[in-house]
mmCIF file with all atom_site columns, C-alpha atoms in Angstrom:
data_model
loop_
_atom_site.group_PDB
_atom_site.id
_atom_site.type_symbol
_atom_site.label_atom_id
_atom_site.label_alt_id
_atom_site.label_comp_id
_atom_site.label_asym_id
_atom_site.label_entity_id
_atom_site.label_seq_id
_atom_site.pdbx_PDB_ins_code
_atom_site.Cartn_x
_atom_site.Cartn_y
_atom_site.Cartn_z
_atom_site.occupancy
_atom_site.B_iso_or_equiv
_atom_site.pdbx_formal_charge
_atom_site.auth_seq_id
_atom_site.auth_comp_id
_atom_site.auth_asym_id
_atom_site.auth_atom_id
_atom_site.pdbx_PDB_model_num
ATOM 1   C CA . MET A 1 1   ? -0.006  0.026   0.239  1.00 53.00 ? 1   MET A CA 1
ATOM 2   C CA . ARG A 1 2   ? 1.395   3.247   -0.614 1.00 58.00 ? 2   ARG A CA 1
ATOM 3   C CA . GLU A 1 3   ? 1.570   6.272   1.692  1.00 61.00 ? 3   GLU A CA 1
ATOM 4   C CA . GLY A 1 4   ? -1.733  8.226   2.154  1.00 58.00 ? 4   GLY A CA 1
ATOM 5   C CA . GLN A 1 5   ? -3.993  5.678   0.956  1.00 61.00 ? 5   GLN A CA 1
ATOM 6   C CA . ALA A 1 6   ? -6.831  4.950   2.990  1.00 59.00 ? 6   ALA A CA 1
ATOM 7   C CA . GLN A 1 7   ? -7.189  1.197   4.112  1.00 63.00 ? 7   GLN A CA 1
ATOM 8   C CA . LEU A 1 8   ? -10.635 0.139   3.354  1.00 58.00 ? 8   LEU A CA 1
ATOM 9   C CA . PRO A 1 9   ? -12.491 -1.930  6.171  1.00 64.00 ? 9   PRO A CA 1
ATOM 10  C CA . ILE A 1 10  ? -12.829 -5.572  5.506  1.00 66.00 ? 10  ILE A CA 1
ATOM 11  C CA . PRO A 1 11  ? -16.174 -6.472  5.229  1.00 65.00 ? 11  PRO A CA 1
ATOM 12  C CA . VAL A 1 12  ? -17.305 -9.334  7.614  1.00 63.00 ? 12  VAL A CA 1
ATOM 13  C CA . VAL A 1 13  ? -20.373 -11.295 6.891  1.00 62.00 ? 13  VAL A CA 1
ATOM 14  C CA . ARG A 1 14  ? -22.287 -12.860 9.499  1.00 65.00 ? 14  ARG A CA 1
ATOM 15  C CA . ARG A 1 15  ? -24.690 -15.763 8.843  1.00 63.00 ? 15  ARG A CA 1
ATOM 16  C CA . LEU A 1 16  ? -28.027 -15.083 10.492 1.00 65.00 ? 16  LEU A CA 1
ATOM 17  C CA . GLU A 1 17  ? -29.652 -18.661 9.367  1.00 68.00 ? 17  GLU A CA 1
ATOM 18  C CA . ALA A 1 18  ? -28.385 -22.014 10.854 1.00 74.00 ? 18  ALA A CA 1
ATOM 19  C CA . VAL A 1 19  ? -26.066 -24.049 8.601  1.00 77.00 ? 19  VAL A CA 1
ATOM 20  C CA . PRO A 1 20  ? -28.248 -27.188 7.454  1.00 84.00 ? 20  PRO A CA 1
ATOM 21  C CA . GLU A 1 21  ? -27.831 -30.415 8.829  1.00 85.00 ? 21  GLU A CA 1
ATOM 22  C CA . ARG A 1 22  ? -26.210 -32.652 5.854  1.00 90.00 ? 22  ARG A CA 1
ATOM 23  C CA . THR A 1 23  ? -28.211 -36.363 6.172  1.00 92.00 ? 23  THR A CA 1
ATOM 24  C CA . LEU A 1 24  ? -25.322 -38.867 5.369  1.00 93.00 ? 24  LEU A CA 1
ATOM 25  C CA . TYR A 1 25  ? -27.299 -42.318 6.092  1.00 94.00 ? 25  TYR A CA 1
ATOM 26  C CA . VAL A 1 26  ? -30.800 -42.903 6.940  1.00 95.00 ? 26  VAL A CA 1
ATOM 27  C CA . ALA A 1 27  ? -31.984 -46.499 7.524  1.00 93.00 ? 27  ALA A CA 1
ATOM 28  C CA . ARG A 1 28  ? -35.326 -47.951 8.622  1.00 91.00 ? 28  ARG A CA 1
ATOM 29  C CA . PRO A 1 29  ? -34.237 -51.589 9.742  1.00 86.00 ? 29  PRO A CA 1
ATOM 30  C CA . GLY A 1 30  ? -37.888 -52.887 10.309 1.00 85.00 ? 30  GLY A CA 1
ATOM 31  C CA . LEU A 1 31  ? -38.769 -56.023 11.876 1.00 83.00 ? 31  LEU A CA 1
ATOM 32  C CA . LEU A 1 32  ? -35.121 -57.056 11.725 1.00 79.00 ? 32  LEU A CA 1
ATOM 33  C CA . ALA A 1 33  ? -34.343 -54.346 14.145 1.00 77.00 ? 33  ALA A CA 1
ATOM 34  C CA . LEU A 1 34  ? -35.727 -56.854 16.991 1.00 79.00 ? 34  LEU A CA 1
ATOM 35  C CA . PRO A 1 35  ? -33.159 -57.893 19.171 1.00 74.00 ? 35  PRO A CA 1
ATOM 36  C CA . THR A 1 36  ? -31.319 -60.835 18.025 1.00 73.00 ? 36  THR A CA 1
ATOM 37  C CA . GLY A 1 37  ? -33.175 -64.294 19.607 1.00 78.00 ? 37  GLY A CA 1
ATOM 38  C CA . THR A 1 38  ? -36.147 -62.675 19.341 1.00 78.00 ? 38  THR A CA 1
ATOM 39  C CA . PHE A 1 39  ? -37.746 -64.878 16.559 1.00 79.00 ? 39  PHE A CA 1
ATOM 40  C CA . THR A 1 40  ? -36.142 -67.773 18.332 1.00 84.00 ? 40  THR A CA 1
ATOM 41  C CA . PHE A 1 41  ? -38.234 -66.714 21.316 1.00 79.00 ? 41  PHE A CA 1
ATOM 42  C CA . LEU A 1 42  ? -41.338 -66.489 19.177 1.00 79.00 ? 42  LEU A CA 1
ATOM 43  C CA . ALA A 1 43  ? -40.726 -70.285 17.510 1.00 85.00 ? 43  ALA A CA 1
ATOM 44  C CA . PHE A 1 44  ? -40.742 -71.436 21.128 1.00 85.00 ? 44  PHE A CA 1
ATOM 45  C CA . ILE A 1 45  ? -43.794 -69.568 22.282 1.00 82.00 ? 45  ILE A CA 1
ATOM 46  C CA . SER A 1 46  ? -45.602 -70.160 19.358 1.00 85.00 ? 46  SER A CA 1
ATOM 47  C CA . PRO A 1 47  ? -46.878 -73.855 20.229 1.00 87.00 ? 47  PRO A CA 1
ATOM 48  C CA . GLN A 1 48  ? -48.658 -72.098 23.013 1.00 84.00 ? 48  GLN A CA 1
ATOM 49  C CA . ILE A 1 49  ? -50.096 -69.047 20.921 1.00 86.00 ? 49  ILE A CA 1
ATOM 50  C CA . VAL A 1 50  ? -51.508 -71.994 18.471 1.00 89.00 ? 50  VAL A CA 1
ATOM 51  C CA . SER A 1 51  ? -52.979 -73.917 21.474 1.00 89.00 ? 51  SER A CA 1
ATOM 52  C CA . SER A 1 52  ? -54.836 -71.214 22.857 1.00 88.00 ? 52  SER A CA 1
ATOM 53  C CA . PHE A 1 53  ? -56.562 -70.629 19.554 1.00 90.00 ? 53  PHE A CA 1
ATOM 54  C CA . VAL A 1 54  ? -57.345 -74.027 19.325 1.00 91.00 ? 54  VAL A CA 1
ATOM 55  C CA . LEU A 1 55  ? -58.836 -73.934 22.853 1.00 89.00 ? 55  LEU A CA 1
ATOM 56  C CA . LEU A 1 56  ? -60.871 -70.866 21.859 1.00 90.00 ? 56  LEU A CA 1
ATOM 57  C CA . TRP A 1 57  ? -62.104 -72.594 18.437 1.00 91.00 ? 57  TRP A CA 1
ATOM 58  C CA . ALA A 1 58  ? -63.114 -75.489 20.403 1.00 91.00 ? 58  ALA A CA 1
ATOM 59  C CA . ILE A 1 59  ? -65.207 -73.393 23.245 1.00 89.00 ? 59  ILE A CA 1
ATOM 60  C CA . TRP A 1 60  ? -66.592 -71.574 20.185 1.00 91.00 ? 60  TRP A CA 1
ATOM 61  C CA . TRP A 1 61  ? -67.712 -74.365 17.581 1.00 90.00 ? 61  TRP A CA 1
ATOM 62  C CA . PRO A 1 62  ? -69.864 -75.497 17.033 1.00 88.00 ? 62  PRO A CA 1
ATOM 63  C CA . ALA A 1 63  ? -71.618 -71.852 17.801 1.00 89.00 ? 63  ALA A CA 1
ATOM 64  C CA . PRO A 1 64  ? -73.509 -71.784 21.192 1.00 89.00 ? 64  PRO A CA 1
ATOM 65  C CA . THR A 1 65  ? -77.336 -72.796 21.112 1.00 90.00 ? 65  THR A CA 1
ATOM 66  C CA . THR A 1 66  ? -78.361 -72.738 24.807 1.00 92.00 ? 66  THR A CA 1
ATOM 67  C CA . THR A 1 67  ? -77.889 -70.124 27.627 1.00 93.00 ? 67  THR A CA 1
ATOM 68  C CA . GLY A 1 68  ? -75.863 -72.430 29.663 1.00 92.00 ? 68  GLY A CA 1
ATOM 69  C CA . MET A 1 69  ? -73.660 -72.825 26.437 1.00 92.00 ? 69  MET A CA 1
ATOM 70  C CA . LEU A 1 70  ? -73.157 -69.206 25.634 1.00 93.00 ? 70  LEU A CA 1
ATOM 71  C CA . VAL A 1 71  ? -72.127 -68.587 29.391 1.00 95.00 ? 71  VAL A CA 1
ATOM 72  C CA . PHE A 1 72  ? -69.914 -71.452 29.186 1.00 93.00 ? 72  PHE A CA 1
ATOM 73  C CA . ALA A 1 73  ? -68.331 -69.888 25.935 1.00 94.00 ? 73  ALA A CA 1
ATOM 74  C CA . LEU A 1 74  ? -67.974 -66.429 27.328 1.00 95.00 ? 74  LEU A CA 1
ATOM 75  C CA . SER A 1 75  ? -66.766 -67.681 30.852 1.00 94.00 ? 75  SER A CA 1
ATOM 76  C CA . GLY A 1 76  ? -63.640 -69.626 28.799 1.00 93.00 ? 76  GLY A CA 1
ATOM 77  C CA . THR A 1 77  ? -62.875 -66.952 26.943 1.00 94.00 ? 77  THR A CA 1
ATOM 78  C CA . ALA A 1 78  ? -62.700 -64.625 29.592 1.00 95.00 ? 78  ALA A CA 1
ATOM 79  C CA . VAL A 1 79  ? -60.872 -66.958 31.453 1.00 94.00 ? 79  VAL A CA 1
ATOM 80  C CA . MET A 1 80  ? -58.371 -66.830 28.589 1.00 92.00 ? 80  MET A CA 1
ATOM 81  C CA . ILE A 1 81  ? -57.963 -63.366 28.261 1.00 92.00 ? 81  ILE A CA 1
ATOM 82  C CA . ALA A 1 82  ? -57.235 -62.563 32.000 1.00 94.00 ? 82  ALA A CA 1
ATOM 83  C CA . LEU A 1 83  ? -54.911 -65.371 31.952 1.00 90.00 ? 83  LEU A CA 1
ATOM 84  C CA . VAL A 1 84  ? -53.036 -64.111 28.771 1.00 87.00 ? 84  VAL A CA 1
ATOM 85  C CA . ALA A 1 85  ? -53.407 -60.481 30.063 1.00 90.00 ? 85  ALA A CA 1
ATOM 86  C CA . GLY A 1 86  ? -52.049 -61.896 33.537 1.00 90.00 ? 86  GLY A CA 1
ATOM 87  C CA . ILE A 1 87  ? -49.084 -63.507 31.881 1.00 86.00 ? 87  ILE A CA 1
ATOM 88  C CA . LEU A 1 88  ? -48.294 -60.154 29.812 1.00 83.00 ? 88  LEU A CA 1
ATOM 89  C CA . THR A 1 89  ? -48.499 -58.132 32.974 1.00 88.00 ? 89  THR A CA 1
ATOM 90  C CA . VAL A 1 90  ? -45.614 -59.711 34.732 1.00 88.00 ? 90  VAL A CA 1
ATOM 91  C CA . VAL A 1 91  ? -43.411 -59.767 31.857 1.00 80.00 ? 91  VAL A CA 1
ATOM 92  C CA . ILE A 1 92  ? -43.852 -56.187 31.126 1.00 84.00 ? 92  ILE A CA 1
ATOM 93  C CA . ARG A 1 93  ? -43.731 -55.490 34.810 1.00 89.00 ? 93  ARG A CA 1
ATOM 94  C CA . ARG A 1 94  ? -40.125 -57.445 35.137 1.00 88.00 ? 94  ARG A CA 1
ATOM 95  C CA . ASN A 1 95  ? -38.698 -55.925 31.931 1.00 82.00 ? 95  ASN A CA 1
ATOM 96  C CA . PRO A 1 96  ? -40.495 -52.345 31.228 1.00 85.00 ? 96  PRO A CA 1
ATOM 97  C CA . GLY A 1 97  ? -37.767 -50.945 28.917 1.00 83.00 ? 97  GLY A CA 1
ATOM 98  C CA . PHE A 1 98  ? -37.362 -54.121 27.210 1.00 79.00 ? 98  PHE A CA 1
ATOM 99  C CA . ALA A 1 99  ? -40.930 -54.686 26.697 1.00 80.00 ? 99  ALA A CA 1
ATOM 100 C CA . LEU A 1 100 ? -41.310 -51.255 25.359 1.00 84.00 ? 100 LEU A CA 1
ATOM 101 C CA . GLY A 1 101 ? -37.927 -51.758 23.212 1.00 81.00 ? 101 GLY A CA 1
ATOM 102 C CA . LEU A 1 102 ? -39.312 -54.692 21.292 1.00 81.00 ? 102 LEU A CA 1
ATOM 103 C CA . VAL A 1 103 ? -42.398 -52.856 20.667 1.00 84.00 ? 103 VAL A CA 1
ATOM 104 C CA . ARG A 1 104 ? -40.638 -49.955 19.419 1.00 88.00 ? 104 ARG A CA 1
ATOM 105 C CA . ALA A 1 105 ? -37.866 -51.435 17.610 1.00 86.00 ? 105 ALA A CA 1
ATOM 106 C CA . PRO A 1 106 ? -39.716 -51.979 14.226 1.00 88.00 ? 106 PRO A CA 1
ATOM 107 C CA . PHE A 1 107 ? -40.545 -48.543 13.740 1.00 92.00 ? 107 PHE A CA 1
ATOM 108 C CA . ILE A 1 108 ? -37.080 -46.532 14.755 1.00 91.00 ? 108 ILE A CA 1
ATOM 109 C CA . ARG A 1 109 ? -35.688 -44.619 11.934 1.00 94.00 ? 109 ARG A CA 1
ATOM 110 C CA . LEU A 1 110 ? -31.572 -44.421 12.428 1.00 94.00 ? 110 LEU A CA 1
ATOM 111 C CA . THR A 1 111 ? -30.151 -41.480 11.151 1.00 94.00 ? 111 THR A CA 1
ATOM 112 C CA . VAL A 1 112 ? -26.514 -39.822 10.770 1.00 95.00 ? 112 VAL A CA 1
ATOM 113 C CA . THR A 1 113 ? -25.764 -36.397 9.948  1.00 93.00 ? 113 THR A CA 1
ATOM 114 C CA . ASP A 1 114 ? -22.863 -34.224 9.705  1.00 91.00 ? 114 ASP A CA 1
ATOM 115 C CA . ARG A 1 115 ? -23.568 -33.132 13.467 1.00 91.00 ? 115 ARG A CA 1
ATOM 116 C CA . ARG A 1 116 ? -25.308 -36.013 15.263 1.00 93.00 ? 116 ARG A CA 1
ATOM 117 C CA . VAL A 1 117 ? -26.521 -39.635 15.730 1.00 95.00 ? 117 VAL A CA 1
ATOM 118 C CA . ILE A 1 118 ? -30.384 -39.727 16.191 1.00 95.00 ? 118 ILE A CA 1
ATOM 119 C CA . TRP A 1 119 ? -33.078 -42.357 16.706 1.00 93.00 ? 119 TRP A CA 1
ATOM 120 C CA . SER A 1 120 ? -36.006 -41.389 16.206 1.00 94.00 ? 120 SER A CA 1
ATOM 121 C CA . LEU A 1 121 ? -39.505 -42.742 15.854 1.00 93.00 ? 121 LEU A CA 1
ATOM 122 C CA . PRO A 1 122 ? -42.553 -41.388 12.974 1.00 91.00 ? 122 PRO A CA 1
ATOM 123 C CA . TRP A 1 123 ? -44.908 -40.449 15.904 1.00 91.00 ? 123 TRP A CA 1
ATOM 124 C CA . MET A 1 124 ? -42.672 -38.636 18.064 1.00 92.00 ? 124 MET A CA 1
ATOM 125 C CA . ASP A 1 125 ? -41.353 -34.861 17.654 1.00 91.00 ? 125 ASP A CA 1
ATOM 126 C CA . GLN A 1 126 ? -38.164 -35.389 19.456 1.00 93.00 ? 126 GLN A CA 1
ATOM 127 C CA . PRO A 1 127 ? -35.661 -38.142 19.089 1.00 93.00 ? 127 PRO A CA 1
ATOM 128 C CA . LEU A 1 128 ? -35.323 -41.351 21.258 1.00 90.00 ? 128 LEU A CA 1
ATOM 129 C CA . MET A 1 129 ? -31.410 -40.868 21.597 1.00 92.00 ? 129 MET A CA 1
ATOM 130 C CA . GLU A 1 130 ? -29.095 -38.636 20.049 1.00 94.00 ? 130 GLU A CA 1
ATOM 131 C CA . ILE A 1 131 ? -25.322 -38.611 20.001 1.00 94.00 ? 131 ILE A CA 1
ATOM 132 C CA . ASP A 1 132 ? -23.273 -35.467 19.293 1.00 93.00 ? 132 ASP A CA 1
ATOM 133 C CA . ARG A 1 133 ? -20.443 -36.334 16.710 1.00 92.00 ? 133 ARG A CA 1
ATOM 134 C CA . ARG A 1 134 ? -17.914 -35.319 18.889 1.00 92.00 ? 134 ARG A CA 1
ATOM 135 C CA . ARG A 1 135 ? -18.434 -38.528 20.955 1.00 93.00 ? 135 ARG A CA 1
ATOM 136 C CA . VAL A 1 136 ? -18.177 -40.804 17.871 1.00 93.00 ? 136 VAL A CA 1
ATOM 137 C CA . LEU A 1 137 ? -14.686 -41.975 17.493 1.00 93.00 ? 137 LEU A CA 1
ATOM 138 C CA . GLY A 1 138 ? -15.771 -43.941 14.195 1.00 92.00 ? 138 GLY A CA 1
ATOM 139 C CA . GLY A 1 139 ? -17.595 -47.354 13.001 1.00 93.00 ? 139 GLY A CA 1
ATOM 140 C CA . GLU A 1 140 ? -16.419 -50.969 12.245 1.00 94.00 ? 140 GLU A CA 1
ATOM 141 C CA . LEU A 1 141 ? -18.129 -52.871 9.743  1.00 94.00 ? 141 LEU A CA 1
ATOM 142 C CA . GLY A 1 142 ? -18.995 -57.012 10.809 1.00 92.00 ? 142 GLY A CA 1
ATOM 143 C CA . MET A 1 143 ? -20.348 -59.695 8.371  1.00 92.00 ? 143 MET A CA 1
ATOM 144 C CA . VAL A 1 144 ? -22.390 -58.346 5.460  1.00 92.00 ? 144 VAL A CA 1
ATOM 145 C CA . ASN A 1 145 ? -24.834 -60.534 3.574  1.00 90.00 ? 145 ASN A CA 1
ATOM 146 C CA . ALA A 1 146 ? -25.209 -60.250 -0.168 1.00 90.00 ? 146 ALA A CA 1
ATOM 147 C CA . ARG A 1 147 ? -27.928 -57.404 0.061  1.00 89.00 ? 147 ARG A CA 1
ATOM 148 C CA . GLY A 1 148 ? -25.625 -55.316 1.897  1.00 88.00 ? 148 GLY A CA 1
ATOM 149 C CA . ARG A 1 149 ? -27.635 -55.597 5.322  1.00 90.00 ? 149 ARG A CA 1
ATOM 150 C CA . GLY A 1 150 ? -25.091 -56.922 8.469  1.00 90.00 ? 150 GLY A CA 1
ATOM 151 C CA . HIS A 1 151 ? -23.955 -56.167 11.456 1.00 91.00 ? 151 HIS A CA 1
ATOM 152 C CA . ALA A 1 152 ? -21.951 -52.774 12.587 1.00 93.00 ? 152 ALA A CA 1
ATOM 153 C CA . MET A 1 153 ? -20.647 -51.196 15.372 1.00 94.00 ? 153 MET A CA 1
ATOM 154 C CA . MET A 1 154 ? -20.156 -47.374 16.410 1.00 95.00 ? 154 MET A CA 1
ATOM 155 C CA . ILE A 1 155 ? -17.232 -46.859 18.336 1.00 94.00 ? 155 ILE A CA 1
ATOM 156 C CA . LEU A 1 156 ? -17.699 -44.143 21.462 1.00 94.00 ? 156 LEU A CA 1
ATOM 157 C CA . VAL A 1 157 ? -15.241 -41.679 23.074 1.00 93.00 ? 157 VAL A CA 1
ATOM 158 C CA . PRO A 1 158 ? -14.237 -43.637 26.317 1.00 92.00 ? 158 PRO A CA 1
ATOM 159 C CA . ASN A 1 159 ? -16.664 -43.844 29.491 1.00 91.00 ? 159 ASN A CA 1
ATOM 160 C CA . ASP A 1 160 ? -19.613 -42.413 27.386 1.00 91.00 ? 160 ASP A CA 1
ATOM 161 C CA . PRO A 1 161 ? -22.979 -43.097 29.187 1.00 92.00 ? 161 PRO A CA 1
ATOM 162 C CA . ALA A 1 162 ? -24.553 -44.654 25.791 1.00 91.00 ? 162 ALA A CA 1
ATOM 163 C CA . ALA A 1 163 ? -21.783 -47.488 25.041 1.00 91.00 ? 163 ALA A CA 1
ATOM 164 C CA . ASP A 1 164 ? -21.601 -51.219 26.521 1.00 91.00 ? 164 ASP A CA 1
ATOM 165 C CA . ILE A 1 165 ? -18.765 -51.711 28.401 1.00 90.00 ? 165 ILE A CA 1
ATOM 166 C CA . ASP A 1 166 ? -16.385 -52.061 25.353 1.00 90.00 ? 166 ASP A CA 1
ATOM 167 C CA . GLY A 1 167 ? -17.254 -48.487 24.670 1.00 90.00 ? 167 GLY A CA 1
ATOM 168 C CA . ASN A 1 168 ? -19.579 -49.249 21.541 1.00 93.00 ? 168 ASN A CA 1
ATOM 169 C CA . ILE A 1 169 ? -22.800 -49.401 20.286 1.00 93.00 ? 169 ILE A CA 1
ATOM 170 C CA . HIS A 1 170 ? -23.920 -52.665 18.206 1.00 91.00 ? 170 HIS A CA 1
ATOM 171 C CA . PHE A 1 171 ? -26.226 -52.837 15.484 1.00 90.00 ? 171 PHE A CA 1
ATOM 172 C CA . ASP A 1 172 ? -27.247 -56.191 14.175 1.00 85.00 ? 172 ASP A CA 1
ATOM 173 C CA . ARG A 1 173 ? -28.883 -56.434 10.662 1.00 87.00 ? 173 ARG A CA 1
ATOM 174 C CA . LEU A 1 174 ? -28.509 -52.951 9.355  1.00 91.00 ? 174 LEU A CA 1
ATOM 175 C CA . PRO A 1 175 ? -29.528 -52.121 6.294  1.00 92.00 ? 175 PRO A CA 1
ATOM 176 C CA . ASP A 1 176 ? -26.765 -50.965 4.018  1.00 92.00 ? 176 ASP A CA 1
ATOM 177 C CA . ALA A 1 177 ? -24.245 -51.442 7.101  1.00 93.00 ? 177 ALA A CA 1
ATOM 178 C CA . ALA A 1 178 ? -21.336 -50.399 4.855  1.00 94.00 ? 178 ALA A CA 1
ATOM 179 C CA . SER A 1 179 ? -22.430 -47.014 4.498  1.00 94.00 ? 179 SER A CA 1
ATOM 180 C CA . PHE A 1 180 ? -23.473 -46.716 7.837  1.00 95.00 ? 180 PHE A CA 1
ATOM 181 C CA . VAL A 1 181 ? -19.678 -46.887 8.856  1.00 95.00 ? 181 VAL A CA 1
ATOM 182 C CA . ALA A 1 182 ? -18.867 -44.751 6.022  1.00 94.00 ? 182 ALA A CA 1
ATOM 183 C CA . ALA A 1 183 ? -20.900 -42.042 7.359  1.00 94.00 ? 183 ALA A CA 1
ATOM 184 C CA . LEU A 1 184 ? -19.695 -42.322 10.777 1.00 93.00 ? 184 LEU A CA 1
ATOM 185 C CA . ARG A 1 185 ? -16.088 -42.398 9.398  1.00 89.00 ? 185 ARG A CA 1
ATOM 186 C CA . ARG A 1 186 ? -16.724 -38.813 7.862  1.00 83.00 ? 186 ARG A CA 1
ATOM 187 C CA . ALA A 1 187 ? -16.249 -35.643 10.013 1.00 54.00 ? 187 ALA A CA 1
#
């Protein structure tokens, strides 16, 4: 600059609007989001479910024609419903978080953005859980099938409260697991 020339001020541009998040990965695993062993559990209890339907069929077929038969059919159905409700109540009271997780699992949407990892449900405004990207160290890919569905792991900072004992969060049967891990590795 020459002497005597006035120095022009450098304009400062401030953004008033927030920079939008970039979505890197979105998955809706559906029924495959259920924990490993759920289908085995269902296979073991299916005989009890089938036998309950057979008992209901036996109670109601042929259709009750007398008042005594109708009272028997209604009371038998009420007893069966009460027994099933009692068993479900005991199971849900002992493991409320697990039961709620099983009900929610098929509807969860997993989203990875440039700022956070989000678990959300379509009927809730707020996410179920969200982890800031600064807490995520990366991801590892496990076994993947021919369709790209497989196991993945999100590695979190040491002593993170959302992590398991090894400092990770594991995902089973995740759609396009390789893209999920790639999204976790991007910063």
